Structure formats: C-alpha cells, structure tokens
Coordinates of C-alpha atoms and ligand atoms in Angstrom, one line a residue:
X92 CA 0.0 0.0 0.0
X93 CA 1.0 3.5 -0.8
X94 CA 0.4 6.2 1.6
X95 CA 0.4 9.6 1.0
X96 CA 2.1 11.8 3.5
X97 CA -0.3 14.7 3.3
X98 CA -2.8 16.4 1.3
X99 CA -4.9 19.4 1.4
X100 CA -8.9 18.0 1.9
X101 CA -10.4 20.5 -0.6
X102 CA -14.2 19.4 0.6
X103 CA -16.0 22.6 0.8
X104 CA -17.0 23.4 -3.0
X105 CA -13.7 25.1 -4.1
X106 CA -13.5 24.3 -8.1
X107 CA -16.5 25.9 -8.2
X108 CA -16.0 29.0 -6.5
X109 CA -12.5 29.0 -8.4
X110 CA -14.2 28.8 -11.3
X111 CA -16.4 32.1 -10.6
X112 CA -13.2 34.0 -9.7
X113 CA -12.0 33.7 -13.7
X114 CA -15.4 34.2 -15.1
X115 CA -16.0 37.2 -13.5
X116 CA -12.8 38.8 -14.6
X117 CA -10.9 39.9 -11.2
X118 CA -8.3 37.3 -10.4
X119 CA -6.0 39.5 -8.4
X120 CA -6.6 41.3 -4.9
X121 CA -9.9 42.3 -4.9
X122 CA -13.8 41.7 -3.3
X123 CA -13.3 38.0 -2.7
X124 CA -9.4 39.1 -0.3
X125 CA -11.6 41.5 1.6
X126 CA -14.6 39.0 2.4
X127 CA -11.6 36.3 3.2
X128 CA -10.3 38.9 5.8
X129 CA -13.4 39.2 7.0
X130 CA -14.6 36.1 7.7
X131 CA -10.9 34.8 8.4
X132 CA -10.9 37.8 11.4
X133 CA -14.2 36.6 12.9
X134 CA -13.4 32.6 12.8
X135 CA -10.3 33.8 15.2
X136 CA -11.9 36.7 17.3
X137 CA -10.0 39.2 16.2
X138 CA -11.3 42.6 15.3
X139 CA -8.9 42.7 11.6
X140 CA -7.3 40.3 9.4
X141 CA -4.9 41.3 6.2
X142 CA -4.1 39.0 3.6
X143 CA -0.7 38.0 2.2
X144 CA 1.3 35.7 0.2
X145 CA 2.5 33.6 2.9
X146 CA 3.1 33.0 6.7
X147 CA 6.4 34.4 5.8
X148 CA 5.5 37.7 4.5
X149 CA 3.0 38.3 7.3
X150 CA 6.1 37.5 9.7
X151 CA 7.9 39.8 8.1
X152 CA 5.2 42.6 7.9
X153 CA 3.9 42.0 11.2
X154 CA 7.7 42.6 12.7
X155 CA 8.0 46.0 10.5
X156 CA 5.1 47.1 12.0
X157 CA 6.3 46.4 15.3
X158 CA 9.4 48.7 14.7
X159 CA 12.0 45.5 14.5
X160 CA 14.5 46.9 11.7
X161 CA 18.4 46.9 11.2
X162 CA 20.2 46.1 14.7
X163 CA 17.5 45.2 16.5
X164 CA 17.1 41.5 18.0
X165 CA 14.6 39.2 17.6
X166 CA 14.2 36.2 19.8
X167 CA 12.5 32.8 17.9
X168 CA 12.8 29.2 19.0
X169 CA 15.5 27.4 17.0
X170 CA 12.7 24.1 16.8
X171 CA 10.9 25.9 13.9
X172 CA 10.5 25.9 10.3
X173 CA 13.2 28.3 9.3
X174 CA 10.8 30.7 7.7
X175 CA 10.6 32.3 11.5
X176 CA 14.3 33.2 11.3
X177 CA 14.1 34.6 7.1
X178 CA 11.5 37.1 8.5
X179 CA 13.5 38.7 11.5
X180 CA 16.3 38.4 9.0
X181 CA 14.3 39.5 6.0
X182 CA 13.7 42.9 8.4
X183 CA 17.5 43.6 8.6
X184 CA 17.2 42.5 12.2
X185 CA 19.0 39.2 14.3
X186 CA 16.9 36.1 15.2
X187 CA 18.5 35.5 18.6
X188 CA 17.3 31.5 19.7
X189 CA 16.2 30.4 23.3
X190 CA 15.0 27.1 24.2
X191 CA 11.8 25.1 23.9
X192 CA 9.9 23.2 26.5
X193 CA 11.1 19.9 26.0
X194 CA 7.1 18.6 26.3
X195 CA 5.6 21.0 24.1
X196 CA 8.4 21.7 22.1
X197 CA 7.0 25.6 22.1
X198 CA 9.6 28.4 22.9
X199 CA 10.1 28.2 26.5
X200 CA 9.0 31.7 28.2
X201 CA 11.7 31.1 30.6
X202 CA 14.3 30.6 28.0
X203 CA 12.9 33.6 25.9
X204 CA 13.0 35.7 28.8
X205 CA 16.9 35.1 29.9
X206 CA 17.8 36.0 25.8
X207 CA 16.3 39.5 26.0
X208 CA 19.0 42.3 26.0
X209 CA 18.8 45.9 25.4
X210 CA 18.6 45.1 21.5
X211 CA 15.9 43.0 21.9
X212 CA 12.7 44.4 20.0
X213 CA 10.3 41.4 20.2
X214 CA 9.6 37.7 20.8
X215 CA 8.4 35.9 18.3
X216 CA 6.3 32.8 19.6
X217 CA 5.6 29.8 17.3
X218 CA 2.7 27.6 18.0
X219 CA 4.1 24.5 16.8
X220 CA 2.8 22.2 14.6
X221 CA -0.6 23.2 16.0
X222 CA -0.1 23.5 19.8
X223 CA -0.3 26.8 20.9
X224 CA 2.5 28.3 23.3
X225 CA 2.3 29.8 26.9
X226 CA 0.4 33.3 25.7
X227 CA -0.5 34.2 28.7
X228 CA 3.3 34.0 30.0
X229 CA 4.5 36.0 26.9
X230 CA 1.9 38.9 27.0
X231 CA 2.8 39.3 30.4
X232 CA 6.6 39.0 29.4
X233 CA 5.8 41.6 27.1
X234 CA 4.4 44.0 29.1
X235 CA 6.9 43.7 31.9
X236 CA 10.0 44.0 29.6
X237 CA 8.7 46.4 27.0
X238 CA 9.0 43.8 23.7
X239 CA 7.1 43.4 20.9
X240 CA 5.4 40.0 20.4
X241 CA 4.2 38.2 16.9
X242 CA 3.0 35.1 17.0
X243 CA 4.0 32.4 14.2
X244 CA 0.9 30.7 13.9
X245 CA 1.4 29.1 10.9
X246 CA 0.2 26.2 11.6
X247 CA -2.6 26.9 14.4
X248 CA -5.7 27.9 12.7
X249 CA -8.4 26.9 15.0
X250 CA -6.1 26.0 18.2
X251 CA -7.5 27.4 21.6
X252 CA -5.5 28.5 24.7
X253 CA -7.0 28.1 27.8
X254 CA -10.7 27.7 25.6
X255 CA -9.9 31.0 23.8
X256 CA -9.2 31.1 19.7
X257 CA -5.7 31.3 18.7
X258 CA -6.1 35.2 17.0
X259 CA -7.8 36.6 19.8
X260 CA -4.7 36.8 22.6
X261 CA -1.9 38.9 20.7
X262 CA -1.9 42.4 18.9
X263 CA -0.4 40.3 15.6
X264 CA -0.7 36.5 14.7
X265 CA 0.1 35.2 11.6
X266 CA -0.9 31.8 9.9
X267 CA -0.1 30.3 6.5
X268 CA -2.0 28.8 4.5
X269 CA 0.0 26.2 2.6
X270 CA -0.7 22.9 1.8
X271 CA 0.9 21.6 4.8
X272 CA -1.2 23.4 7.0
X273 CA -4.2 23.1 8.7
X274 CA -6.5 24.7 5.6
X275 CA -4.9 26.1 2.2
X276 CA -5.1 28.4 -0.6
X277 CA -2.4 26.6 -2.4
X278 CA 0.3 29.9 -1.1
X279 CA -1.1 32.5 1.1
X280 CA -0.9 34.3 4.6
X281 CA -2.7 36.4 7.1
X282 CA -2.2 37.9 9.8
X283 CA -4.9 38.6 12.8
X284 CA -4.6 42.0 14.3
X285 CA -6.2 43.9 17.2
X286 CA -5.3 47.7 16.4
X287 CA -7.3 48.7 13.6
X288 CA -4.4 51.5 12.5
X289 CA -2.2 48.9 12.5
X290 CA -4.0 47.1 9.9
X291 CA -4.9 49.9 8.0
X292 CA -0.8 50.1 7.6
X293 CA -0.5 46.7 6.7
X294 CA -2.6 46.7 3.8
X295 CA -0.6 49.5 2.6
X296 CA 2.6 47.7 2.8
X297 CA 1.8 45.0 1.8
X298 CA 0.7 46.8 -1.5
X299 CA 3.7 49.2 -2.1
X300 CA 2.6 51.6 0.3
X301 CA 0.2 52.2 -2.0
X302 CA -2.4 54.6 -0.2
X303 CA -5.6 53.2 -1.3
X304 CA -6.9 49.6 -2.8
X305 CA -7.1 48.6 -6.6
X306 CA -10.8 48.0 -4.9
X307 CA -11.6 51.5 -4.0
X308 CA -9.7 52.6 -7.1
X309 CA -12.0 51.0 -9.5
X310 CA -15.2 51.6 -7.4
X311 CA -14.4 55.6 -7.5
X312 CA -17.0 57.6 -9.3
X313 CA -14.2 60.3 -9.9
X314 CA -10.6 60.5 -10.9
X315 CA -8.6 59.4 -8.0
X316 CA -4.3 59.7 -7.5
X317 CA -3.4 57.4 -5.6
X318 CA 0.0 58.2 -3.3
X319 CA 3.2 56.6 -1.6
X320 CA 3.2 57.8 1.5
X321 CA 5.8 54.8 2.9
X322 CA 7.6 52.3 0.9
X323 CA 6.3 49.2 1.0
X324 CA 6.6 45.8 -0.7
X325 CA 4.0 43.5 -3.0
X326 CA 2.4 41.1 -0.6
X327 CA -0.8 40.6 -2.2
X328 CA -3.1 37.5 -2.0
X329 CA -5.5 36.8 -5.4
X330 CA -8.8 36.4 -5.3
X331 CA -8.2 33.0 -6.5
X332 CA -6.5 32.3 -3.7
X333 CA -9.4 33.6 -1.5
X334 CA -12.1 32.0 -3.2
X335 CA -10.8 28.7 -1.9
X336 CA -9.7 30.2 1.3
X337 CA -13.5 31.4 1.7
X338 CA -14.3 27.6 1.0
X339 CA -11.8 26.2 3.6
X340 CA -13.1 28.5 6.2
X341 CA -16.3 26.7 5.7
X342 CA -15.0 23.2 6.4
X343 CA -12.0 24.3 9.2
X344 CA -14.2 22.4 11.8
X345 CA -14.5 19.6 9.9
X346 CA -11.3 19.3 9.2
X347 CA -10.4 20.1 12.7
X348 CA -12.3 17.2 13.7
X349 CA -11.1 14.9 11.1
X350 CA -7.1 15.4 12.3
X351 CA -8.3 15.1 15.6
X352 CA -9.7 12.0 15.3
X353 CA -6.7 10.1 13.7
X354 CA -4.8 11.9 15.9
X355 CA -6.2 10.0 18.7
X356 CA -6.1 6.5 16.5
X357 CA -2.5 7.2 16.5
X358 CA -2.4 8.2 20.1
X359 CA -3.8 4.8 21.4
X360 CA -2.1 2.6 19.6
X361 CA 1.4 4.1 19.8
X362 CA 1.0 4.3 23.7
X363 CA 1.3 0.4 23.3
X364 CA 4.7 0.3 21.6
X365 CA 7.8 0.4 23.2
X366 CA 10.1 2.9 22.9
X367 CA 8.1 5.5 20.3
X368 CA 6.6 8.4 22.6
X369 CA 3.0 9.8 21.6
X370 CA 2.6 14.0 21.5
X371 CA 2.4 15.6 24.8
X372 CA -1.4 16.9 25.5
X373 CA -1.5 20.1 28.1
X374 CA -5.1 20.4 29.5
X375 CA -4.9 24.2 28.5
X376 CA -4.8 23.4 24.8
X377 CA -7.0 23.0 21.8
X378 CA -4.3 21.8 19.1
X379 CA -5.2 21.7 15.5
X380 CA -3.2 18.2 15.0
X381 CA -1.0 20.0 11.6
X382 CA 1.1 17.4 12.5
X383 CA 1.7 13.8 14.3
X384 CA 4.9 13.7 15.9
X385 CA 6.2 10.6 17.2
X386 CA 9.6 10.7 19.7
X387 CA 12.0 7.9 19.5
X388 CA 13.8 7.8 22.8
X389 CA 17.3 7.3 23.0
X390 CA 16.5 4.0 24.4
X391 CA 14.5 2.9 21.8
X392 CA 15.9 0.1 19.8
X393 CA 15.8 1.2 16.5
X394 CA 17.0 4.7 15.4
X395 CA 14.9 7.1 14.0
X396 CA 16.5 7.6 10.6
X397 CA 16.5 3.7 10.1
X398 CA 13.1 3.6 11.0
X399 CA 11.8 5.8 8.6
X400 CA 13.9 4.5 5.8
X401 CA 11.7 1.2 6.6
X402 CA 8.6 3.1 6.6
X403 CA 9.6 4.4 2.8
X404 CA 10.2 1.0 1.7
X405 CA 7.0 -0.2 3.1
X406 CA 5.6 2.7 0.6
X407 CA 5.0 5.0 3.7
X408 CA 6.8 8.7 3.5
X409 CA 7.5 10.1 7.1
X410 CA 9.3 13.7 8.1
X411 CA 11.8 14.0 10.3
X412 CA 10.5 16.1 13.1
X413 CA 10.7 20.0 13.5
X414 CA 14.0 21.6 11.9
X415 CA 16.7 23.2 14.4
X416 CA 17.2 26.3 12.8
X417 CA 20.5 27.3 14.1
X418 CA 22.2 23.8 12.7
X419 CA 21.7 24.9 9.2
X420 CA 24.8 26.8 7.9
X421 CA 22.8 29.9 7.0
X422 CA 22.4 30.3 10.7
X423 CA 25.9 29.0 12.0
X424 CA 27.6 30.8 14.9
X425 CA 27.4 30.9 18.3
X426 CA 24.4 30.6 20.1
X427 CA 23.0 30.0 23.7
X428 CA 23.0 26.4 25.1
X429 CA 19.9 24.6 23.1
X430 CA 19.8 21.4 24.5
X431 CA 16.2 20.3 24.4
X432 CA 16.0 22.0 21.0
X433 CA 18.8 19.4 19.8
X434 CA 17.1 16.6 21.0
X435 CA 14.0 17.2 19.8
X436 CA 15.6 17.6 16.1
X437 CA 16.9 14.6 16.6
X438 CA 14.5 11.9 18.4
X439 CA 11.2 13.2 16.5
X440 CA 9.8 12.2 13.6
X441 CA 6.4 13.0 11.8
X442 CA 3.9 10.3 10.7
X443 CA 1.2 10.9 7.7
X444 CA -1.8 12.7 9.1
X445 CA -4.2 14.4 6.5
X446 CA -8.2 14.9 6.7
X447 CA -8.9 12.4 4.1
X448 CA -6.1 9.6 5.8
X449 CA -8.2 6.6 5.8
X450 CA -8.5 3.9 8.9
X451 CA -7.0 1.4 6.4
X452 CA -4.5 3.2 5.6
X453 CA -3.5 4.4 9.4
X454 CA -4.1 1.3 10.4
X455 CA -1.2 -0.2 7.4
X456 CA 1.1 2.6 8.8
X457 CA 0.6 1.2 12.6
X458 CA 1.2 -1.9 11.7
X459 CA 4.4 -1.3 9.8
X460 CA 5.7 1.2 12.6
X461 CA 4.7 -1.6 15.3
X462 CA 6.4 -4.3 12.9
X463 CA 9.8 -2.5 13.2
X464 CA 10.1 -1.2 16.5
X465 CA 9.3 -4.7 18.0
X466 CA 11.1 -6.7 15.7
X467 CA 14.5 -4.5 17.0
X468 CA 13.4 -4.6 19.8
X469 CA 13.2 -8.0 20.0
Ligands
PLP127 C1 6.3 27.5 12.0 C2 6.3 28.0 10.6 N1 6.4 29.3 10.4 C3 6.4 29.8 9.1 C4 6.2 29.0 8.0 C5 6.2 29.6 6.7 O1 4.9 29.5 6.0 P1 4.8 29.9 4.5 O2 5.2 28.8 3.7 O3 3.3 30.2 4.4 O4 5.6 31.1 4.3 C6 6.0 27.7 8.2 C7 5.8 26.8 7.1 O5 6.1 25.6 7.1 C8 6.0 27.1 9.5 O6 5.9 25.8 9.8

C-alpha cells in the first residue's frame, strides 16, 4: 500500500468557486481578499485580518510594524520551520534562539525571557505544529520588559489556549496557508490584528505603500491619485487564492475534527509500543493536529532515521520532526545552550496525518511502525 504523506482536503465546493473568480474577470486582490479577511478575522476573534502571500510575508510585515528593523534582536525558538528566522532576517534584524519546553516543544518563556537584551525588540512565539504556546506568560513577558510580540501561527488555525481562539490573545498573529497546514489556498498568509491603524498600515505595505486599494480605485465615481506615503513591498493574495480560502473556512471544523480523530487512533495505539513516545497533550490546549509527531527515545531500539527508511520501503513517507534552525549553515555561529531543541531535532519524527487519511491506511502505517520497532526490539 501506498500512503500519501499529506494532502490538502479540498471538501468545501472550491473548483466551483474558483471557477467564478476567472469568469468574472478579477483574479487578483480584490472583493473575494476582503470578504476572506473578513470572515478569516471573525473565525479567530479578532477585530482585523490582512491577507498575504505567505506566513512568511506576514512575519515579516507583522515585525515591521512592530518597529523591528536593522540592529535590532529578535528572539525565535530554534525548533521551527526556518521561515521564523528569514523574516526577523528578512527585516534587517537578528533572530537571537532560546530554548523550547522539551514537552511541548513551544519556545520556552523562561528561556525567551533570559535572551532578551537591550537590543531586543520582540519575541516571536511559534505555535508549533498546531499547539499553541504559553500566551499568557508571553503577554505578560511583554508587558513587563517592554518587547514586541508576533505570534507564528502558521500552523494553528483553530487551536485554543485556555478555551480562547488562537487570533484573539496577541496584537499580531500570523498563519499560513500552505498545503501543509491546517486549511490552504495553495500559497497564502494572514495575519490577525487587534489595532485597527495597525491594519490599516498593513494593507498598505503589503501593497507598495500604496495609499488606497485597486478595490476603491475601480469603485471611485471620480478621478482618483493614488500616493506613496511609505515604501512598502507586494504582498498581495489573489482572489483566487481567496475564493478557496473562503471555501476552507467553511470546512476548518470539519477538518479540525477529522485530524483530531486520527490523531487519537494514533495516540492509542502508539501508547502500546515500546520505545516511540505519543505528542504531549496540556489540558490548556486545543491543538489543531497539523502534524503527528512521534519521539523515538534514546533508548529505543531502532533509530529514527532507520526507521523511517523502513517506513519508505513499506511505501510510507514520514518527516523528520521540526528543523533546528541554528544547525543549518545559513544560521551557524554561536548561540545560547539549546539542548532540548537538539534533541527534539533529533528523536522526533512525523507520521502521515491528513483529513482524508483513511482507517486502512492508518491502520497499514501502525502496523508497519509496530512491525519495526518490536522486531529490533526483539
Ligand atoms: C512555524 C512556521 N512558520 C512559518 C512558516 C512559513 O509559512 P509559509 O510557507 O506560508 O511562508 C511555516 C511553514 O512551514 C512554519 O511551519
């Protein structure tokens, strides 16, 4: 059997509504971005959403807007895609890494806390692979120490913290919405915000600076100039992109459901073989399940590369588990002591979860993972 190792769930009426976009002859930014922001800003309780590209862009936007520029530091978990470092980069600034919790794998406030020097400009939490971080130990970092905070919430559409939406807690959260994640528009961004200037500023940049919408433009009933007041860069999501994202919005529960359900397949059956570790669950947290990770202990009797080179001949692609960032040689150089971070990079590895997974097919990937761990172990 061959099993995919993700795939977006496109459920929710999206050919068609993609299909409406190019007949009615506005592909680019336009109604159908707005109406995405607006629904996108309700589904996470937050009073403004602005569209973009990616998660990456809205990383980068969203630190601009907080001031972080040249000089300044940034401090990220190493333990993330290394998107979260390009954007404090990508604003002329330094990603400076603190530790994770080694349960959650999430940025450890503690950590975050002892990195902050008089350079530092904001923390940048990541809500990995779902699982949304301490918030309410951030905000009250921030507050206390004078930083910014952005949330990297690419992947936590739909998570809760402490029964509140993921959106709602922060001044700037930003999501992706890439195939990998929890709901797509094949490439595309936003980011939730609170201050309604702020967002106002955003859509600017995001469009050149540009001073007023191709929307407004066209709807004016006079000649209109627009102007440049700021420089800005080209961010802007299609109305393609937004028609489906309009269409996923519709389904996110659904969805949400779906993962979480094979989640907990995975969950109980995994519990019952030696040596593999199932996802830590806080009680405080909704997770949207972006991602299954399993741990291989350092006792365990198989390692985890070998392991998932028998998964791929059994026709089964796994991931190795979240990236350390500061490992890659475009981020060598000396960094605090990242222990957990390291192991974590190391001992983790991600099974196939998607909406549409089938019990057959989880069921073919247990067996195959149960296969090799007890025959080493054996
Ligand atoms: C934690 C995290 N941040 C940022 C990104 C970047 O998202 P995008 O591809 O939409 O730019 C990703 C994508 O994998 C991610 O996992």
């Amino acid at each position: 059997m061959e099993v995919p190792f993700a795939r977006p769930s496109m459920r929710g009426g999206e050919a068609e509504a993609l299909a409406e976009v190019i007949a009615s002859g506005w592909v680019s930014q336009g109604p159908r971005v707005a109406a995405f922001e607006t629904a996108f800003a309700e589904r996470v309780g937050a009073p403004e959403a602005v569209a973009t590209t990616s998660c990456t862009t809205a990383l980068q936007l969203a630190l601009y807007v907080s001031g972080v520029g040249p000089g300044d530091e940034v401090i990220v978990p190493s333990l993330s895609f290394i998107a979260t470092a390009n954007a404090v980069w990508q604003c002329g600034a330094t990603p400076v890494f603190a530790d994770i919790d080694p349960l959650t794998y999430n940025l450890d406030p503690a950590a975050a806390e002892r990195a902050i020097t008089s350079r530092t400009k904001a923390i940048m939490p990541v809500h990995q692979v779902g699982l949304p971080a301490d918030m309410d130990r951030f905000l009250e970092l921030s507050e206390r120490r004078g930083v910014a905070i952005v949330e990297d919430a690419a992947c936590a559409i739909g998570a809760r913290y402490k029964g509140r939406e993921i959106g709602s807690l922060g001044p700037l959260a930003c999501y992706s919405l890439h195939p990998r994640k929890v709901i797509t528009t094949g490439e595309g961004g936003m980011i939730a915000v609170h201050d309604p200037v702020i967002a106002a500023r955003l859509r600017r940049l995001r469009a050149h600076g540009m001073d007023m919408s191709d929307l407004a433009r066209h709807a004016a009933r006079d000649v209109v100039f627009e102007a440049y007041p700021e420089r800005g860069w080209n961010s802007r999501m299609t109305d393609m992109q937004a028609a489906l994202g309009l269409c996923q919005l519709e389904v996110l529960d659904e969805i949400l459901e779906d993962r979480r359900r094979l989640a907990e397949r995975y969950n109980a059956a995994i519990e019952r073989i030696p040596g593999l570790q199932t996802p830590h669950e806080p009680a405080y947290a909704r997770r949207t399940w972006q991602s299954y990770c399993v741990r291989i202990g350092p006792r365990a009797a198989i390692s985890r590369t070998e392991l998932m080179r028998r998964l791929l001949s059994d026709g089964i692609p796994t991931r190795r588990g979240v990236m350390a960032i500061h490992q890659e040689a475009s981020y060598a150089g000396p960094h605090a002591d990242l222990e957990h971070t390291e192991a974590a990079a190391r001992e983790v590895l991600m099974l196939p979860l998607f909406p549409d997974l089938t019990d057959a097919q989880q069921d073919y990937v247990l067996e195959c993972l149960a296969a090799h761990a007890v025959r080493q172990a054996a």
